[in-house]
JSON list of C-alpha atoms in Angstrom, two decimals:
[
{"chain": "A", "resi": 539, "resn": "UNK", "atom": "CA", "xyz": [57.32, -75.34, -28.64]},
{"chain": "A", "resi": 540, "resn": "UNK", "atom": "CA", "xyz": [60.99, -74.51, -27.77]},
{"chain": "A", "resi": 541, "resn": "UNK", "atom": "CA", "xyz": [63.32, -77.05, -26.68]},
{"chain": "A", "resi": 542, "resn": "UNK", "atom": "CA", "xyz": [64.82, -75.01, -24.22]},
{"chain": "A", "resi": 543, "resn": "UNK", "atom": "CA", "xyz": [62.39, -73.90, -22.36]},
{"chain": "A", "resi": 544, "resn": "UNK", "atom": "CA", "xyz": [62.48, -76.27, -19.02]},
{"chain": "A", "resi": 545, "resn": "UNK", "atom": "CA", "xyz": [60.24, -76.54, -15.31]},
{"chain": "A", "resi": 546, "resn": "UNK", "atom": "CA", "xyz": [62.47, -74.84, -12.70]},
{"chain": "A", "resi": 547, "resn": "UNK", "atom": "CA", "xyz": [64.02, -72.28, -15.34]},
{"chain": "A", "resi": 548, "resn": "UNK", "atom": "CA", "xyz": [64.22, -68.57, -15.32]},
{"chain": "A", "resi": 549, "resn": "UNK", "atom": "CA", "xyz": [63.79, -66.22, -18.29]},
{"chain": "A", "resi": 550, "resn": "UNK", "atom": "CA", "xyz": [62.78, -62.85, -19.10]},
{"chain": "A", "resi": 551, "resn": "UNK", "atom": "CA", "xyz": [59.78, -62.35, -20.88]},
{"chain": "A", "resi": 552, "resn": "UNK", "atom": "CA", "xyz": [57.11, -59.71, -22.45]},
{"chain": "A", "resi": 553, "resn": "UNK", "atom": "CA", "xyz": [54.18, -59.10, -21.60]},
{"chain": "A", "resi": 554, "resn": "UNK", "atom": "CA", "xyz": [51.93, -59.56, -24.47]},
{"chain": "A", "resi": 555, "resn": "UNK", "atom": "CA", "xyz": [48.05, -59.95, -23.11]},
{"chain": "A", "resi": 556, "resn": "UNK", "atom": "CA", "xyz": [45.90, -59.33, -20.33]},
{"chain": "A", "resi": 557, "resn": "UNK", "atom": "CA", "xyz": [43.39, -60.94, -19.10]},
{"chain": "A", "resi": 558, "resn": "UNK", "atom": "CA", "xyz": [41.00, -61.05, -16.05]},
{"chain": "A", "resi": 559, "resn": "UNK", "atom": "CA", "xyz": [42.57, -64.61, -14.73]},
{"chain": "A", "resi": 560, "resn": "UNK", "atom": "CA", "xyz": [46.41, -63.90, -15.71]},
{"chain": "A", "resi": 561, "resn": "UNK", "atom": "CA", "xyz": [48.68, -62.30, -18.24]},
{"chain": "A", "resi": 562, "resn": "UNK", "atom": "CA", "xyz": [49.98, -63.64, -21.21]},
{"chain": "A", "resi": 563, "resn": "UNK", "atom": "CA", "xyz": [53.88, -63.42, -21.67]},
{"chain": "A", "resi": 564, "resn": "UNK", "atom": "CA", "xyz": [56.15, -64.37, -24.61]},
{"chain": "A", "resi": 565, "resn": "UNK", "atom": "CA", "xyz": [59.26, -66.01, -23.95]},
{"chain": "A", "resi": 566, "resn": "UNK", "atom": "CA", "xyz": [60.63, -65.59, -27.25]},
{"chain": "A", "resi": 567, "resn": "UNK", "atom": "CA", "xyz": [59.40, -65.18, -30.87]},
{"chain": "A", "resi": 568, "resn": "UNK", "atom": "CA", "xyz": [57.63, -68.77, -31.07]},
{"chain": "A", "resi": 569, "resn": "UNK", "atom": "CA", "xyz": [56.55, -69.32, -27.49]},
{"chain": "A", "resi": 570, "resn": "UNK", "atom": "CA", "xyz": [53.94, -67.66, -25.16]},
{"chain": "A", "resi": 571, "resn": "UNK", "atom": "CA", "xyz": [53.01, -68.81, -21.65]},
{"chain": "A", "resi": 572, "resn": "UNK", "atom": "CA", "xyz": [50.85, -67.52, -18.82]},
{"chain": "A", "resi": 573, "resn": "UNK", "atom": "CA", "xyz": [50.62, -65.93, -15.21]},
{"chain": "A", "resi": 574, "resn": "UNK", "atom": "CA", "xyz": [47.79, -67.04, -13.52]},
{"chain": "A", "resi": 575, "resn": "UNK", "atom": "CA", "xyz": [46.37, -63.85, -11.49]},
{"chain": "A", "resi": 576, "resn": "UNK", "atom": "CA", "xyz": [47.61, -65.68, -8.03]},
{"chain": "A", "resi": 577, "resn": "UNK", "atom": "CA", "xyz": [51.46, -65.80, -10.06]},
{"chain": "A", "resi": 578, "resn": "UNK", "atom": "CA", "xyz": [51.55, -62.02, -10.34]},
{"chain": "A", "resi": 579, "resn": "UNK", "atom": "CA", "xyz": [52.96, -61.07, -6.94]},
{"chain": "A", "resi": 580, "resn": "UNK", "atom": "CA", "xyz": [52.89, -62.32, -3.13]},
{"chain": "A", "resi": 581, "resn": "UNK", "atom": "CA", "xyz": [49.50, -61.32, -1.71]},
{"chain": "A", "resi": 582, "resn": "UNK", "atom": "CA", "xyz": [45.99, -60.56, -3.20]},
{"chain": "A", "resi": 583, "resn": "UNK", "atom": "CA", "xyz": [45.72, -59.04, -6.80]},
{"chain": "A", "resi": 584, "resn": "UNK", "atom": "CA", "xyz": [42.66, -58.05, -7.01]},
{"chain": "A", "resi": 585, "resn": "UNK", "atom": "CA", "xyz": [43.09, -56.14, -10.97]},
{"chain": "A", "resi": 586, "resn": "UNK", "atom": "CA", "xyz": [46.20, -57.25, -12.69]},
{"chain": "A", "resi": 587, "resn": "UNK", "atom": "CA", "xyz": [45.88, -54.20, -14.10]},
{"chain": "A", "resi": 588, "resn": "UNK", "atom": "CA", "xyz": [47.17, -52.25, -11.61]},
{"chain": "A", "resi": 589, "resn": "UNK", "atom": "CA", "xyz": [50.62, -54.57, -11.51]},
{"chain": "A", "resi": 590, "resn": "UNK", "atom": "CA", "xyz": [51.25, -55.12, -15.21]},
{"chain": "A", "resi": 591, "resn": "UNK", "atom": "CA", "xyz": [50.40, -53.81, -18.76]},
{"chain": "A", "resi": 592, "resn": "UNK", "atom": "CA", "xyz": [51.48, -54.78, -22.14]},
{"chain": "A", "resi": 593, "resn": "UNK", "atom": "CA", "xyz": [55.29, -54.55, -23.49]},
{"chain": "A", "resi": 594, "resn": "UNK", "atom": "CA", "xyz": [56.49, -54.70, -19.52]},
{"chain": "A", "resi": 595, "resn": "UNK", "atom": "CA", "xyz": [59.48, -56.82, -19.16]},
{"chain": "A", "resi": 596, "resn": "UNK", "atom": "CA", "xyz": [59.18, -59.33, -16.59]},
{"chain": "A", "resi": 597, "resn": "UNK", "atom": "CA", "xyz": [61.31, -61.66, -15.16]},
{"chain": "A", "resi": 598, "resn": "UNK", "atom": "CA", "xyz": [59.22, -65.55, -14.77]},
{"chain": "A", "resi": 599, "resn": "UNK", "atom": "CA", "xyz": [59.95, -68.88, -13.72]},
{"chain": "A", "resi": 600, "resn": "UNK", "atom": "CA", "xyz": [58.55, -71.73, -15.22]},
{"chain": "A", "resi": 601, "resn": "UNK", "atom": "CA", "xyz": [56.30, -73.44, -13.34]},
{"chain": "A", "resi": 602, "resn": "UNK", "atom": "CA", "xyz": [55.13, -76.43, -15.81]},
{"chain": "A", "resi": 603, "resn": "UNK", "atom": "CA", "xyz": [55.25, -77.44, -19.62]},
{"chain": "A", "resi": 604, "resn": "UNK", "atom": "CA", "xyz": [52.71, -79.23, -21.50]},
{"chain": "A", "resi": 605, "resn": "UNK", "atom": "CA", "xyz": [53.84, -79.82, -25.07]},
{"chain": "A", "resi": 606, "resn": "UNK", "atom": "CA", "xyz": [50.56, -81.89, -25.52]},
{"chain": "A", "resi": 607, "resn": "UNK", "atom": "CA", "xyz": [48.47, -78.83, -25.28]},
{"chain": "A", "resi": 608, "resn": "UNK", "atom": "CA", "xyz": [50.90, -76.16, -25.74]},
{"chain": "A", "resi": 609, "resn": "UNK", "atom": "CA", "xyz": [50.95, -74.84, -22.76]},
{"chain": "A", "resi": 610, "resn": "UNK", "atom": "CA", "xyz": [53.28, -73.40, -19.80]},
{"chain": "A", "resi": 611, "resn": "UNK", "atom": "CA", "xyz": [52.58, -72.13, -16.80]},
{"chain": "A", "resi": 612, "resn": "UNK", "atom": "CA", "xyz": [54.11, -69.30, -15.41]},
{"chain": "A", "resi": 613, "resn": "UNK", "atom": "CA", "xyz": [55.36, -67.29, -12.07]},
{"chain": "A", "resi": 614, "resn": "UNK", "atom": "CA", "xyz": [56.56, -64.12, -11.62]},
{"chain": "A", "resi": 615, "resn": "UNK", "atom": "CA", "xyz": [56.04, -64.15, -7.68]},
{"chain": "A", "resi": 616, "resn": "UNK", "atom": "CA", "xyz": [58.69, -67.29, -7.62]},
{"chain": "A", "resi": 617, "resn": "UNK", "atom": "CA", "xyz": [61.24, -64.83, -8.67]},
{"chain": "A", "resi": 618, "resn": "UNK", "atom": "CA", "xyz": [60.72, -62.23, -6.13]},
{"chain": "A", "resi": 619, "resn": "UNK", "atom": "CA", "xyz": [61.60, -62.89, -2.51]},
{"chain": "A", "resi": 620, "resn": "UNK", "atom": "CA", "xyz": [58.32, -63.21, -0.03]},
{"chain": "A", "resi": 621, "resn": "UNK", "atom": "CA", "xyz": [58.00, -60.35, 1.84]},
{"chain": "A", "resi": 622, "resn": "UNK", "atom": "CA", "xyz": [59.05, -60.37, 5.58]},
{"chain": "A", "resi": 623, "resn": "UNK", "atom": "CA", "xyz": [55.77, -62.01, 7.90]},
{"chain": "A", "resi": 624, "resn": "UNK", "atom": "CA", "xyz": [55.23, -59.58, 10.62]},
{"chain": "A", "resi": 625, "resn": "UNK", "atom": "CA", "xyz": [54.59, -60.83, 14.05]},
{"chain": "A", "resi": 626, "resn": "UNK", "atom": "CA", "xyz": [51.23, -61.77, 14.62]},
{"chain": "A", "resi": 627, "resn": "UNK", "atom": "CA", "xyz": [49.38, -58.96, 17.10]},
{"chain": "A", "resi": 628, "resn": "UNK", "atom": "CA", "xyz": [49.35, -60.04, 20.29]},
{"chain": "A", "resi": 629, "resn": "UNK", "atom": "CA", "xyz": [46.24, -61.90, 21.34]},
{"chain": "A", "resi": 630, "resn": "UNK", "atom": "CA", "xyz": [43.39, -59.87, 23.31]},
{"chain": "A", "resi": 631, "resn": "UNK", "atom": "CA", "xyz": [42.73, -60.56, 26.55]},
{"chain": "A", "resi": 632, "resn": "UNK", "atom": "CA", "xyz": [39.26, -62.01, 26.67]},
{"chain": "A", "resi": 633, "resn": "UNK", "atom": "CA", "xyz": [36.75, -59.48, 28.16]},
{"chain": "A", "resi": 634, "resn": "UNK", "atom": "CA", "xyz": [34.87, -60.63, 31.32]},
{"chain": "A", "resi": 635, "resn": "UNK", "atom": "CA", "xyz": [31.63, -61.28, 30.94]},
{"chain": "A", "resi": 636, "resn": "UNK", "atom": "CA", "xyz": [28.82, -58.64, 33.14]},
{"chain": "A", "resi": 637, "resn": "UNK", "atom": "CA", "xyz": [27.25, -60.83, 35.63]},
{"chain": "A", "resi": 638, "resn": "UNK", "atom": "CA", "xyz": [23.62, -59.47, 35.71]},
{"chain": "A", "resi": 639, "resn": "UNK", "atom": "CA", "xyz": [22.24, -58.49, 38.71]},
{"chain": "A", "resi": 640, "resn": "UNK", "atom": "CA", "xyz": [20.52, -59.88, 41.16]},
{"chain": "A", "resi": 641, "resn": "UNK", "atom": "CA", "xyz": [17.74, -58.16, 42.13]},
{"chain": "A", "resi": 642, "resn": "UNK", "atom": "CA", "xyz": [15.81, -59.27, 45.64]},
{"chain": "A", "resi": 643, "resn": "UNK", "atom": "CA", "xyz": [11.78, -60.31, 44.47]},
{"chain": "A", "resi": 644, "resn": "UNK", "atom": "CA", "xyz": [9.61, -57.40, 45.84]},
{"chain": "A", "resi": 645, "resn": "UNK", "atom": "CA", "xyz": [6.32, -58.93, 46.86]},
{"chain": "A", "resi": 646, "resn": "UNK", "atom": "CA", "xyz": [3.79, -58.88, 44.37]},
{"chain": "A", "resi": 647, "resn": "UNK", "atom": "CA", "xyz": [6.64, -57.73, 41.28]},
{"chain": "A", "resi": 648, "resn": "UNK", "atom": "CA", "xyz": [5.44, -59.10, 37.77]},
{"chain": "A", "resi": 649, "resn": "UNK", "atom": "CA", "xyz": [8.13, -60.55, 35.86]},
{"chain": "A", "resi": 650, "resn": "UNK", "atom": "CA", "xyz": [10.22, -64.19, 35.51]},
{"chain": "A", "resi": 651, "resn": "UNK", "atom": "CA", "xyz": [9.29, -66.89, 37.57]},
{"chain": "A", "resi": 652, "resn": "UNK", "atom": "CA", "xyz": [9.73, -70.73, 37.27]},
{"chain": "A", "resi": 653, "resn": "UNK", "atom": "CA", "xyz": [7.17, -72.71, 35.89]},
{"chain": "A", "resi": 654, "resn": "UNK", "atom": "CA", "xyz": [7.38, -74.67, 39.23]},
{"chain": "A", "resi": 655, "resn": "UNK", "atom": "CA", "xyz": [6.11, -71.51, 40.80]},
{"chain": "A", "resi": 656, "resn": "UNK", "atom": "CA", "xyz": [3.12, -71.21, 38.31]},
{"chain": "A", "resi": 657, "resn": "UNK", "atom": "CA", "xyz": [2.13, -74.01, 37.74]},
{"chain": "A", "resi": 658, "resn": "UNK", "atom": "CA", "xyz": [-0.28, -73.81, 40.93]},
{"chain": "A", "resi": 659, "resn": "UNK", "atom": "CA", "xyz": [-1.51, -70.42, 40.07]},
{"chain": "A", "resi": 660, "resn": "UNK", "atom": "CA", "xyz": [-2.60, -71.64, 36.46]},
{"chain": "A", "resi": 661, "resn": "UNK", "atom": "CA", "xyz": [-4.48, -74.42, 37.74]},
{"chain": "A", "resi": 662, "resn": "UNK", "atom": "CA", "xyz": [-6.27, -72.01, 40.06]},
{"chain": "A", "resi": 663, "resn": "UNK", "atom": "CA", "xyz": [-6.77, -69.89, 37.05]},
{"chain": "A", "resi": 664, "resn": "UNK", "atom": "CA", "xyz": [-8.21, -72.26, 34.82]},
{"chain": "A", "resi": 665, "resn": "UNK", "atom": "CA", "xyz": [-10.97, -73.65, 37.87]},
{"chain": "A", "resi": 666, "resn": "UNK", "atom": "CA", "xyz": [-12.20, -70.07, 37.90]},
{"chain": "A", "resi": 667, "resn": "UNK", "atom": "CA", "xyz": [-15.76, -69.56, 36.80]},
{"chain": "A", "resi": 668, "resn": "UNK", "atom": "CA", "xyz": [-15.23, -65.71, 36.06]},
{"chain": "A", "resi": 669, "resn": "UNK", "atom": "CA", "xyz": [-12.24, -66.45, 33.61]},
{"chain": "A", "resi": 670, "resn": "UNK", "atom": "CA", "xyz": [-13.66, -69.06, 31.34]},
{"chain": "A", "resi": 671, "resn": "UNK", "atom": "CA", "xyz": [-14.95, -67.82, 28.14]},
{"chain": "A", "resi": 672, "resn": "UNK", "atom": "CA", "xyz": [-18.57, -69.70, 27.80]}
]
């Protein structure tokens, strides 16, 4: 691995591989690093594809060197400035809730009552000679 080649430093490189997780870049004859996918530019890549292909020239800054296991880790997104945050849209106002309606009990209307209110009217039920099955 090259001497030279130091965390914090920026060089221009080719690109000489693609993969689905990153691209592989050479930094000179001897010496090859890579750009993870989330390296490749600010925001979601979804198909590096679509942001770099072989032989491009790309400016990188190196993010790490590990002469144990040969590698270094690249960035190409370090070099480029982040893009501008817009302002967040303003919050919605939180829509009122409909109150249901309250409708007055008709006499005799089917329809929700309290077990309070039939409780009595189940015992009644259940004392009734004509509604038990025998």
């Amino acid at each position: 691995m090259s001497e030279k080649i130091e965390t914090g430093s920026i060089l221009t490189g080719k690109v000489t591989g693609i993969q689905p997780y990153g691209a592989f870049v050479a930094l000179d004859d001897n010496t090859q690093g890579l750009v993870h996918i989330s390296e490749i530019t600010h925001g979601y890549v979804k198909d590096i594809n679509e942001h770099l292909k072989v032989g491009d020239e790309v400016q990188v800054k190196v993010l790490s060197v590990d002469e144990g296991a040969g590698k270094i880790g690249l960035s190409i997104r370090a070099t480029e400035e982040a893009p501008v945050q817009q302002a967040a849209p303003k919050a919605k106002k939180p829509r009122k809730r409909q109150v249901a309606a309250i409708i007055p009990e008709v006499e005799g209307q089917q329809g929700f009552n309290t077990l309070k209110d039939k409780l009595q009217e189940w015992i009644d039920q259940s004392q009734r000679d004509d509604l038990i099955k025998k």
